[in-house]
GROMACS .gro file of C-alpha atoms in nm:
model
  390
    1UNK     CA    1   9.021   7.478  11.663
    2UNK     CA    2   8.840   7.768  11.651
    3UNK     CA    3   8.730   7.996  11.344
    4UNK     CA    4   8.969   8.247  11.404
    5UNK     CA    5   9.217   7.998  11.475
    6UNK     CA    6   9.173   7.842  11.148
    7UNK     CA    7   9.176   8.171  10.966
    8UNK     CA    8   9.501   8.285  11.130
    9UNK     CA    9   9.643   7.940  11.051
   10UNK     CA   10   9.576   8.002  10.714
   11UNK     CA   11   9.730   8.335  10.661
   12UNK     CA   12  10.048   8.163  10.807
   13UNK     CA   13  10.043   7.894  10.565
   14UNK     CA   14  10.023   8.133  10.279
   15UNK     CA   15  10.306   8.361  10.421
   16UNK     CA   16  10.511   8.005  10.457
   17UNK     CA   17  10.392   7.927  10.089
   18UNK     CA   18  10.504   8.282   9.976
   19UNK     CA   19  10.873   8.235  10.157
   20UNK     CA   20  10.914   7.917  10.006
   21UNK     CA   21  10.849   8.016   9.687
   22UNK     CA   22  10.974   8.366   9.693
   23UNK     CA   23  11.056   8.600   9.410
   24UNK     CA   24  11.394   8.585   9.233
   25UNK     CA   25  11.554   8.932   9.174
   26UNK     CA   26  11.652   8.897   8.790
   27UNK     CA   27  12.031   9.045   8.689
   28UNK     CA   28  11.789   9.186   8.327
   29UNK     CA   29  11.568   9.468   8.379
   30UNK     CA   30  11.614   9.599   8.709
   31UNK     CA   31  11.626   9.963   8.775
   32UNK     CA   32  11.823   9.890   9.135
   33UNK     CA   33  11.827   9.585   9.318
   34UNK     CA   34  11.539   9.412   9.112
   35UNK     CA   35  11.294   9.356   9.398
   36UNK     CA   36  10.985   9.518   9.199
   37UNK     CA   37  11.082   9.351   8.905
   38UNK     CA   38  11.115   8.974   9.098
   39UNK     CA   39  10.781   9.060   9.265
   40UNK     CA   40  10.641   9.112   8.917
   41UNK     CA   41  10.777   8.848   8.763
   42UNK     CA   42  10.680   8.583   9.004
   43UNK     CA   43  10.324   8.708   9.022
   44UNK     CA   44  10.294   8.821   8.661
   45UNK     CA   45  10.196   9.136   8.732
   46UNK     CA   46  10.323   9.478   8.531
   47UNK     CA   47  10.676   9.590   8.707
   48UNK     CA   48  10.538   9.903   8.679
   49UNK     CA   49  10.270   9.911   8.937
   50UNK     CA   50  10.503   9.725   9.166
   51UNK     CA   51  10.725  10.010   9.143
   52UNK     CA   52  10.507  10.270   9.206
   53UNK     CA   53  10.392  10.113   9.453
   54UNK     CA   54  10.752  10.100   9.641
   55UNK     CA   55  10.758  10.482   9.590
   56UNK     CA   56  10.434  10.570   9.677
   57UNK     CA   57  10.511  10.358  10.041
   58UNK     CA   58  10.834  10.529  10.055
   59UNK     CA   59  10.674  10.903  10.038
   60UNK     CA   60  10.406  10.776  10.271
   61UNK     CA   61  10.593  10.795  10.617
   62UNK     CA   62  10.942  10.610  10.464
   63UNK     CA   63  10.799  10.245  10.474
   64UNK     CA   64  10.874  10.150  10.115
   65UNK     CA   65  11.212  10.239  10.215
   66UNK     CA   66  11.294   9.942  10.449
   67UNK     CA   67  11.088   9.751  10.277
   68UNK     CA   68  11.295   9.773   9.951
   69UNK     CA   69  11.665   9.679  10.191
   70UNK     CA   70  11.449   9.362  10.310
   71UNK     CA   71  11.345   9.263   9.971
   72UNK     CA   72  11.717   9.317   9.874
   73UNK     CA   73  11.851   9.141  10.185
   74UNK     CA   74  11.561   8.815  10.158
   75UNK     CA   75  11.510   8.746   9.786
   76UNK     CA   76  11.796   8.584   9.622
   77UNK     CA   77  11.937   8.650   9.314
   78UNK     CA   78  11.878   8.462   8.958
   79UNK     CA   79  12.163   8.202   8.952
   80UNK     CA   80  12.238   8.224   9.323
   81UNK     CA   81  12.174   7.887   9.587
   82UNK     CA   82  12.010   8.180   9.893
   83UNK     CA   83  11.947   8.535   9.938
   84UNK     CA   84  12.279   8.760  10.028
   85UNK     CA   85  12.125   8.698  10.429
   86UNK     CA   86  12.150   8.328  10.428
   87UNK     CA   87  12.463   8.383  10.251
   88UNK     CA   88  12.587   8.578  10.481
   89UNK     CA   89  12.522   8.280  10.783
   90UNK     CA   90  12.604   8.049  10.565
   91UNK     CA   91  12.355   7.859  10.424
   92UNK     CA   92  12.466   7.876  10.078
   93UNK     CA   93  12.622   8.086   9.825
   94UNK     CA   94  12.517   8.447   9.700
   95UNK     CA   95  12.702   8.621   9.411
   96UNK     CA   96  12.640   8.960   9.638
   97UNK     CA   97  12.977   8.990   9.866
   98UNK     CA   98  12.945   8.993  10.218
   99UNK     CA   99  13.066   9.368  10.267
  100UNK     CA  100  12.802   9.429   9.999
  101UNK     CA  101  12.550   9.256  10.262
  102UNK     CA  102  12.658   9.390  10.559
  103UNK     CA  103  12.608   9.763  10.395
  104UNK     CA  104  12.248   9.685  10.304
  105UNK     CA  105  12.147   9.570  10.695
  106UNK     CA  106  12.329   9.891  10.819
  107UNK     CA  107  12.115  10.098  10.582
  108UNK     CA  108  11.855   9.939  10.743
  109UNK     CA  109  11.890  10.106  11.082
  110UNK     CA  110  11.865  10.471  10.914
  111UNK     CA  111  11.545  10.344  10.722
  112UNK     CA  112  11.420  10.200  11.025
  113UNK     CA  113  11.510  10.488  11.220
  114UNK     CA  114  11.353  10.766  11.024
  115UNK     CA  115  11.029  10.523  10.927
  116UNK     CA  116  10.905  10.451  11.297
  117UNK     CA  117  11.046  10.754  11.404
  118UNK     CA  118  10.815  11.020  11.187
  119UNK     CA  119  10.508  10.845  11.140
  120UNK     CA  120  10.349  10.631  11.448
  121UNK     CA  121  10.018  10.460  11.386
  122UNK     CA  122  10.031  10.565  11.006
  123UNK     CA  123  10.355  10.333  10.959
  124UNK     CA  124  10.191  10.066  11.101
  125UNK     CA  125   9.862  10.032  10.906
  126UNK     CA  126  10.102  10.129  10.567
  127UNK     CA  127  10.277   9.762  10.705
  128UNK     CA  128   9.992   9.601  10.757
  129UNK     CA  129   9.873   9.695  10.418
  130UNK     CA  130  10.185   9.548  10.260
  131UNK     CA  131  10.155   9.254  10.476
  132UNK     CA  132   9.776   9.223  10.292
  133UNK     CA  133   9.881   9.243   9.985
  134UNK     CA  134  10.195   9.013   9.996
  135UNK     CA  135   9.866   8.720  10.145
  136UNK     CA  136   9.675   8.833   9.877
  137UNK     CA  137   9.939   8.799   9.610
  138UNK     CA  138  10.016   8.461   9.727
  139UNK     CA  139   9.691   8.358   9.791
  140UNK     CA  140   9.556   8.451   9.445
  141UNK     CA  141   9.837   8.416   9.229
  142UNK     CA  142  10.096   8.180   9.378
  143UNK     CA  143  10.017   7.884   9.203
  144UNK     CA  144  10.147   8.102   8.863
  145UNK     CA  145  10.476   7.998   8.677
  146UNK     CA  146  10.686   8.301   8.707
  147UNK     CA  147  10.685   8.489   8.384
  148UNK     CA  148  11.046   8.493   8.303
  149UNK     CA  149  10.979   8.035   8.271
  150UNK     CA  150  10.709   8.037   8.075
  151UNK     CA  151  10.905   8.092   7.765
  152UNK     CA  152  11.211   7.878   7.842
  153UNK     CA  153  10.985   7.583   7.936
  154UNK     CA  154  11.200   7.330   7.682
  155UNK     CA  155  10.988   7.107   7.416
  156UNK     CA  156  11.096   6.749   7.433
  157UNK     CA  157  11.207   6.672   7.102
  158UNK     CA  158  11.127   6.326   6.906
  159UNK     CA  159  11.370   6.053   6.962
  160UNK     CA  160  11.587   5.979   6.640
  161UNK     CA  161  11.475   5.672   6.482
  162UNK     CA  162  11.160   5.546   6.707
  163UNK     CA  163  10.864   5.472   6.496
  164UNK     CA  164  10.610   5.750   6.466
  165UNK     CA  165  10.255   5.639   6.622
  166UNK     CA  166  10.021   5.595   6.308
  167UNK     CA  167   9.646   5.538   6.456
  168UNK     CA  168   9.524   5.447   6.146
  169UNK     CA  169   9.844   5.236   6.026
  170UNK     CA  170   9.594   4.886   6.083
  171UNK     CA  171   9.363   5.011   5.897
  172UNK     CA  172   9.467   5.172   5.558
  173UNK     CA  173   9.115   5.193   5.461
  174UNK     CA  174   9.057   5.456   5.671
  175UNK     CA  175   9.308   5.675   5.548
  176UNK     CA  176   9.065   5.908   5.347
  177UNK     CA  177   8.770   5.892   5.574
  178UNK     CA  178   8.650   6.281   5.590
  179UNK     CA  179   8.730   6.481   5.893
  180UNK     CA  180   8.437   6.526   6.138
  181UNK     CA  181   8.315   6.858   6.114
  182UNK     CA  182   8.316   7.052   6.510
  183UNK     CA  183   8.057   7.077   6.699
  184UNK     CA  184   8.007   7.460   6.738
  185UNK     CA  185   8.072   7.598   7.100
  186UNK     CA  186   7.864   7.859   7.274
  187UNK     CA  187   8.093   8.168   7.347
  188UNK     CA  188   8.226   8.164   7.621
  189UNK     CA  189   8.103   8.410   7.881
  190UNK     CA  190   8.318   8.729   7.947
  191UNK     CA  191   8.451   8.752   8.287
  192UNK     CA  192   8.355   9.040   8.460
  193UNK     CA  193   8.630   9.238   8.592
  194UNK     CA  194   8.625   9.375   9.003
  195UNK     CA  195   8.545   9.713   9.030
  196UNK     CA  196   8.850   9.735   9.226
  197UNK     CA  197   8.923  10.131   9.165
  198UNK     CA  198   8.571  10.227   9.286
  199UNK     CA  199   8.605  10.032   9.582
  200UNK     CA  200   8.920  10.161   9.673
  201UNK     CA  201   8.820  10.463   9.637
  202UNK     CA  202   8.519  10.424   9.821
  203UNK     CA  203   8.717  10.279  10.138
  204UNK     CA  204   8.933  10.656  10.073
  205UNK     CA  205   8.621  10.812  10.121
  206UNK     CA  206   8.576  10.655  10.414
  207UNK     CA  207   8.883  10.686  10.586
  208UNK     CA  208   8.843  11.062  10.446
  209UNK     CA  209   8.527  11.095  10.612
  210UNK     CA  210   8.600  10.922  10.948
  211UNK     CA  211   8.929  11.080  11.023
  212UNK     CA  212   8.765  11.451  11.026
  213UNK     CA  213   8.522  11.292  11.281
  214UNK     CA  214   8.831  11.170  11.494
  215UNK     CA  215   9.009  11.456  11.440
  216UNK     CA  216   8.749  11.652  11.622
  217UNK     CA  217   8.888  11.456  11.925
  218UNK     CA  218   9.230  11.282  11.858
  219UNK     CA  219   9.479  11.527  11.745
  220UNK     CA  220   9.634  11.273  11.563
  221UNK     CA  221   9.472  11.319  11.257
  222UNK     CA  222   9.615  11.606  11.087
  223UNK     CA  223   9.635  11.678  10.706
  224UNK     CA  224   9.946  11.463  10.651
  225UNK     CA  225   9.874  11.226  10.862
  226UNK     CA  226   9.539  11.179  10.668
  227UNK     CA  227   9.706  11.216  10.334
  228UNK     CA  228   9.929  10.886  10.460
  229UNK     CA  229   9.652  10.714  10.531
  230UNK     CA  230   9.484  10.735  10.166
  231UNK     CA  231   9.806  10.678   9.990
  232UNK     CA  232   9.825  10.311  10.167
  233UNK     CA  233   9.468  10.300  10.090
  234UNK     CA  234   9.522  10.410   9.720
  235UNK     CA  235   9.872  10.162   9.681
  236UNK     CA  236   9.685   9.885   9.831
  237UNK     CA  237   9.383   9.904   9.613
  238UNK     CA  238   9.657   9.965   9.308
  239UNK     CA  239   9.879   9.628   9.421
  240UNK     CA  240   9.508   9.430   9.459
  241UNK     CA  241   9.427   9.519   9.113
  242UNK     CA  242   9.764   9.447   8.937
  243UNK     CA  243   9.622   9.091   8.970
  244UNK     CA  244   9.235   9.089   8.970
  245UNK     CA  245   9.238   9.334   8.663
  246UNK     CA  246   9.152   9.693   8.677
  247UNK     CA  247   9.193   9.968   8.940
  248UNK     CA  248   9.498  10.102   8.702
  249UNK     CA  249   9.355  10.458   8.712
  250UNK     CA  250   9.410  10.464   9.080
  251UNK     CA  251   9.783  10.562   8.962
  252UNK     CA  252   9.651  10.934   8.836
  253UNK     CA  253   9.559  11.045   9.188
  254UNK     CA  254   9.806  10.798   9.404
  255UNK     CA  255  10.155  10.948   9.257
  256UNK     CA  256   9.989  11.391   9.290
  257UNK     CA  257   9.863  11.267   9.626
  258UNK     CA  258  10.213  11.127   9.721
  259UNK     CA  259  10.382  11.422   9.576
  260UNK     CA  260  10.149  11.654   9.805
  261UNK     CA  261  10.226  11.371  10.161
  262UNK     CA  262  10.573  11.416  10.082
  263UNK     CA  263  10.576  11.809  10.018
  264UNK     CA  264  10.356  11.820  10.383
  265UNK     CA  265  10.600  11.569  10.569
  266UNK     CA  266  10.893  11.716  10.446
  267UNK     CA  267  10.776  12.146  10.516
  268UNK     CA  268  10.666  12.267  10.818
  269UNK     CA  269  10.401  12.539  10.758
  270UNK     CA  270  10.342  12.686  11.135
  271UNK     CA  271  10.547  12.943  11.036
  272UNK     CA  272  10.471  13.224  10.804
  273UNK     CA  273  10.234  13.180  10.525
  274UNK     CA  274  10.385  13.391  10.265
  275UNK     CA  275  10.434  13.294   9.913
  276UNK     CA  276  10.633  13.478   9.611
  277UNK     CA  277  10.955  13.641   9.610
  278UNK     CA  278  11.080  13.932   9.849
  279UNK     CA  279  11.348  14.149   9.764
  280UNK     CA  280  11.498  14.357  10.039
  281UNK     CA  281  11.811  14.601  10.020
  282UNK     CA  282  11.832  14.793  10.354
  283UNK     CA  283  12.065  15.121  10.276
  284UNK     CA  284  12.155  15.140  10.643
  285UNK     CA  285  12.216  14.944  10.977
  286UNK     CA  286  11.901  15.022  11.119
  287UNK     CA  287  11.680  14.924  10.835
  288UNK     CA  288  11.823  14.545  10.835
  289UNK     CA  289  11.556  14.323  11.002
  290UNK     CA  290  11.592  14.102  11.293
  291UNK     CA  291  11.415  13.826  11.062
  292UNK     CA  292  11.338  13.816  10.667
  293UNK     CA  293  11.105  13.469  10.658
  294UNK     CA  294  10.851  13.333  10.376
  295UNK     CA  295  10.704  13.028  10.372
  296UNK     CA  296  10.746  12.953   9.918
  297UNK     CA  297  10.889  13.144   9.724
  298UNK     CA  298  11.248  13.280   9.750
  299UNK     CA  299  11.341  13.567   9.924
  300UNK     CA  300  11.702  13.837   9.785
  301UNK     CA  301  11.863  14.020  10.067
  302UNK     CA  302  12.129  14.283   9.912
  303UNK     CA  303  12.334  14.434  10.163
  304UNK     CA  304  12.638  14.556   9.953
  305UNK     CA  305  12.449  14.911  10.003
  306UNK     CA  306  12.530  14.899  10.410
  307UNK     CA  307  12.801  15.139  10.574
  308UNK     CA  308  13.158  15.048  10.635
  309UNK     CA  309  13.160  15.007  10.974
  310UNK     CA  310  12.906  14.862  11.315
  311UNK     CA  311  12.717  14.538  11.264
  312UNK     CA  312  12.452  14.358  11.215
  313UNK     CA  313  12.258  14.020  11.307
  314UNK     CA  314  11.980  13.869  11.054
  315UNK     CA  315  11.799  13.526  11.010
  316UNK     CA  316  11.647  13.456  10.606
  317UNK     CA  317  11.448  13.185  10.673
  318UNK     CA  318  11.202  12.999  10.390
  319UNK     CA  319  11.021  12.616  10.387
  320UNK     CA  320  11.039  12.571  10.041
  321UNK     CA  321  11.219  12.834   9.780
  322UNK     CA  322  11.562  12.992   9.705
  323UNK     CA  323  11.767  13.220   9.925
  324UNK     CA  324  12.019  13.483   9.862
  325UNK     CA  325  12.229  13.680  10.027
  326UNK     CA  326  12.511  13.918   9.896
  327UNK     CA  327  12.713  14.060  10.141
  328UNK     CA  328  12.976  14.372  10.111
  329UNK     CA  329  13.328  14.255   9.980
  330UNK     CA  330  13.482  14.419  10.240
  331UNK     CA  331  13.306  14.299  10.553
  332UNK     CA  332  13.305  14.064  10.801
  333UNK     CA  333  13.067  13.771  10.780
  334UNK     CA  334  12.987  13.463  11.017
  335UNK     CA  335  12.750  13.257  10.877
  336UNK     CA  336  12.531  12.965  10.880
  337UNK     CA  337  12.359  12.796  10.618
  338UNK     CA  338  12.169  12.496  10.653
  339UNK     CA  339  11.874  12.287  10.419
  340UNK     CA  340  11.718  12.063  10.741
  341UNK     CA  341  11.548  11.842  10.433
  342UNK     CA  342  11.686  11.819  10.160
  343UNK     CA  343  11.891  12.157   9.963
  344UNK     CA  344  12.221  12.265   9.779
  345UNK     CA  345  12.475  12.526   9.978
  346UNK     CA  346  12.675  12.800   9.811
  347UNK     CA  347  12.779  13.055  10.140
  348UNK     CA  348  13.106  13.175  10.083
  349UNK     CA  349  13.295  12.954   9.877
  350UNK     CA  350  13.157  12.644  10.087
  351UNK     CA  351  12.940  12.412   9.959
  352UNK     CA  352  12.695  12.090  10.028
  353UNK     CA  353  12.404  11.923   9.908
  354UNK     CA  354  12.165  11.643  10.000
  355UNK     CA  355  11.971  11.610  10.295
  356UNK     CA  356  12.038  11.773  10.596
  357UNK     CA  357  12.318  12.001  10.468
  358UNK     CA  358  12.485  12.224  10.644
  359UNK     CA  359  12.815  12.478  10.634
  360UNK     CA  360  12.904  12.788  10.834
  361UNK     CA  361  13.218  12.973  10.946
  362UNK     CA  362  13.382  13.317  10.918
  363UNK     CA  363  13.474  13.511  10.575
  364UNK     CA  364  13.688  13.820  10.649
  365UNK     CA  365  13.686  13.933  10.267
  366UNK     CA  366  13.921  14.123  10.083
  367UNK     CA  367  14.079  14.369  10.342
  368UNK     CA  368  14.123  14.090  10.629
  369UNK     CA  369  13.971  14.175  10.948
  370UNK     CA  370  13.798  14.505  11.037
  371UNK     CA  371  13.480  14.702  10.894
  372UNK     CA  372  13.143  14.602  10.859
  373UNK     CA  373  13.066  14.324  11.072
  374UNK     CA  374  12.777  14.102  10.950
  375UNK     CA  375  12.607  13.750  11.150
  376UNK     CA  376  12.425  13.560  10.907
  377UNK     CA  377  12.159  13.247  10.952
  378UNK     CA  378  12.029  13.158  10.593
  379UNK     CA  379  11.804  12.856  10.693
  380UNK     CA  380  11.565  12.620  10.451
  381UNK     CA  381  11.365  12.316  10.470
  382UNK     CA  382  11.403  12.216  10.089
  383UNK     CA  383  11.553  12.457   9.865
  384UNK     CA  384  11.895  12.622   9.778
  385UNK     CA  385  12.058  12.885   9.937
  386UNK     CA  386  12.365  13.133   9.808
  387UNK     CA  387  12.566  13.355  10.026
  388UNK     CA  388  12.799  13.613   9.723
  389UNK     CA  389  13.059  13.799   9.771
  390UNK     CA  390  12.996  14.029   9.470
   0.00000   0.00000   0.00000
């Protein structure tokens, strides 16, 4: 067998070491389905970084997502025989229900879904860091007790009426013979912890520093792209030092850093690159715009000042910020309002929220139909967006 052989045989027997001895999801101290705090628990680690960890792989390209539902799916429960998959084929029982289960691996296909399909080679080297760090873990820490044990590890108590052992019970003389005085220890030498944040951010340097000399020819490598690429960096180096010590500081620039990935993934900036707040109230037809755009910021459009009678056809359009829109109460409005991200809807009396929300439809206002007739796109990435009747 060959070297790489032997290494690849390895990794397998740590993964197989790992699912053998998997985390338990704890019913105490979970914030949702108790993954992190399982993971954290088995490897005595703080539940903390775990966590952030989980969100910092969900903002970069939606892998912490999917990899939360197959923590849920795989790790059983504390109390349970299997995880709420085997249960589900039968292999033993789970206190999750099976509807419960089946709603978790349909979730899946969403995660899935939006994961592969919005970030390419980025979601696969954010995998293969997790992958990494799951060897590591078990590699380095597997042999531990898992924390929630250690204190319930029972102390066998003396059995009622066997005779203590007395060493010196033969020999009475001995009784008072003075205690030997220790021999003093040299102090033990203190370990030096990995540097673990500097090298981590060293590699970010590098992967800084090599994708602007790729991106010269592989178009790849734009600014969110790159921006995924250092936060599996920075949440790798953060999960490696949860257990070799140090490399805590690595949270100040991971969860800004995600915050920005997430802000880039989520807005698309080829359009205008406006910021601040634009407030427009066109007296007559003619002065209402074809378009009224902005990239942050929010933008008012007042057109309660318009004439009772011909129409007109607009588009307010933003990335990030708030729209509104108040329209005459007498006119006649088709609208449509959507948030393609995430946003909350007011147009008209209708309303959503969440991602991807949309309404639209006609409002003939107070006099029914005639007058003033209005067609109205108010469109957002992430934001809100009103349409009044005031």
């Amino acid at each position: 067998m060959s070297g790489t052989e032997k290494a690849m045989q390895g990794v397998a027997d740590t993964l197989r070491e790992f699912w053998a001895h998997r985390p338990v999801r704890p019913r105490a101290g979970r914030k949702l389905g108790g993954v992190a705090t399982g993971i954290a628990m088995r490897f005595q680690i703080d539940p903390v970084i775990v966590r952030i960890a989980f969100v910092a792989l969900a903002l970069s390209g939606g892998v912490g997502i999917p990899l939360y539902l197959a923590g849920w799916l795989l790790l059983p429960e504390e109390g349970d025989e299997v995880s709420p998959l085997e249960s589900l084929i039968s292999k033993g029982h789970s206190s999750m229900s099976q509807a419960q289960t089946v709603l978790l691996g349909f979730l899946m296909f969403p995660a899935l879904a939006f994961t592969f399909g919005s970030g390419g080679f980025q979601v696969l080297v954010t995998l293969a860091a997790a992958v990494a760090c799951i060897y590591l873990l078990q590699k380095n820490r597997g042999h531990l007790q898992p924390a929630s044990t250690l204190a319930d590890t029972p102390v066998t108590p003396p059995v009622p009426g066997a005779p203590a052992w007395d060493p010196l019970g033969a020999a009475p003389f001995a009784w008072d013979l003075p205690e030997p005085s220790p021999r003093p220890q040299p102090p033990a030498p203190r370990p030096r912890k990995p540097r673990v944040g500097l090298m981590t951010l060293g590699v970010a340097t590098l992967v800084v520093a090599g994708s602007t000399i790729a991106g010269t020819w592989a178009p790849w490598f734009t600014i969110p792209h790159v921006i995924g690429l250092l936060i599996a960096v920075l949440a790798a180096g953060l999960l490696i030092g949860s257990f070799t010590g140090g490399g805590r500081g690595l949270i100040w620039l991971l969860v800004p850093l995600s915050v920005v990935g997430f802000a880039m993934t989520t807005i698309n900036f080829d359009g205008p690159n406006d910021f601040g707040d634009r407030n427009e109230t066109p007296k007559t037809v003619a002065e209402v715009k074809d378009r009224y755009e902005i990239s942050v910021g929010s933008v008012m459009l007042d057109l309660r000042q318009l004439p009772d009678s011909g129409s007109v056809k607009t588009t307010v359009e933003a990335e990030l910020g708030e729209l509104v829109v108040h329209v005459p109460k007498n006119a006649d409005v088709t609208f449509n309002c959507e948030a393609s991200s995430i946003g909350e809807l007011n147009c008209l009396g209708k309303r959503a929220e969440g991602s991807t929300a949309q309404v639209d439809g006609t409002d003939l206002g107070d006099n029914g139909e005639g007058g003033l007739k209005i067609d109205l796109d108010v469109l957002t990435s992430v934001g809100e967006v009103k349409v009044l009747r005031d």
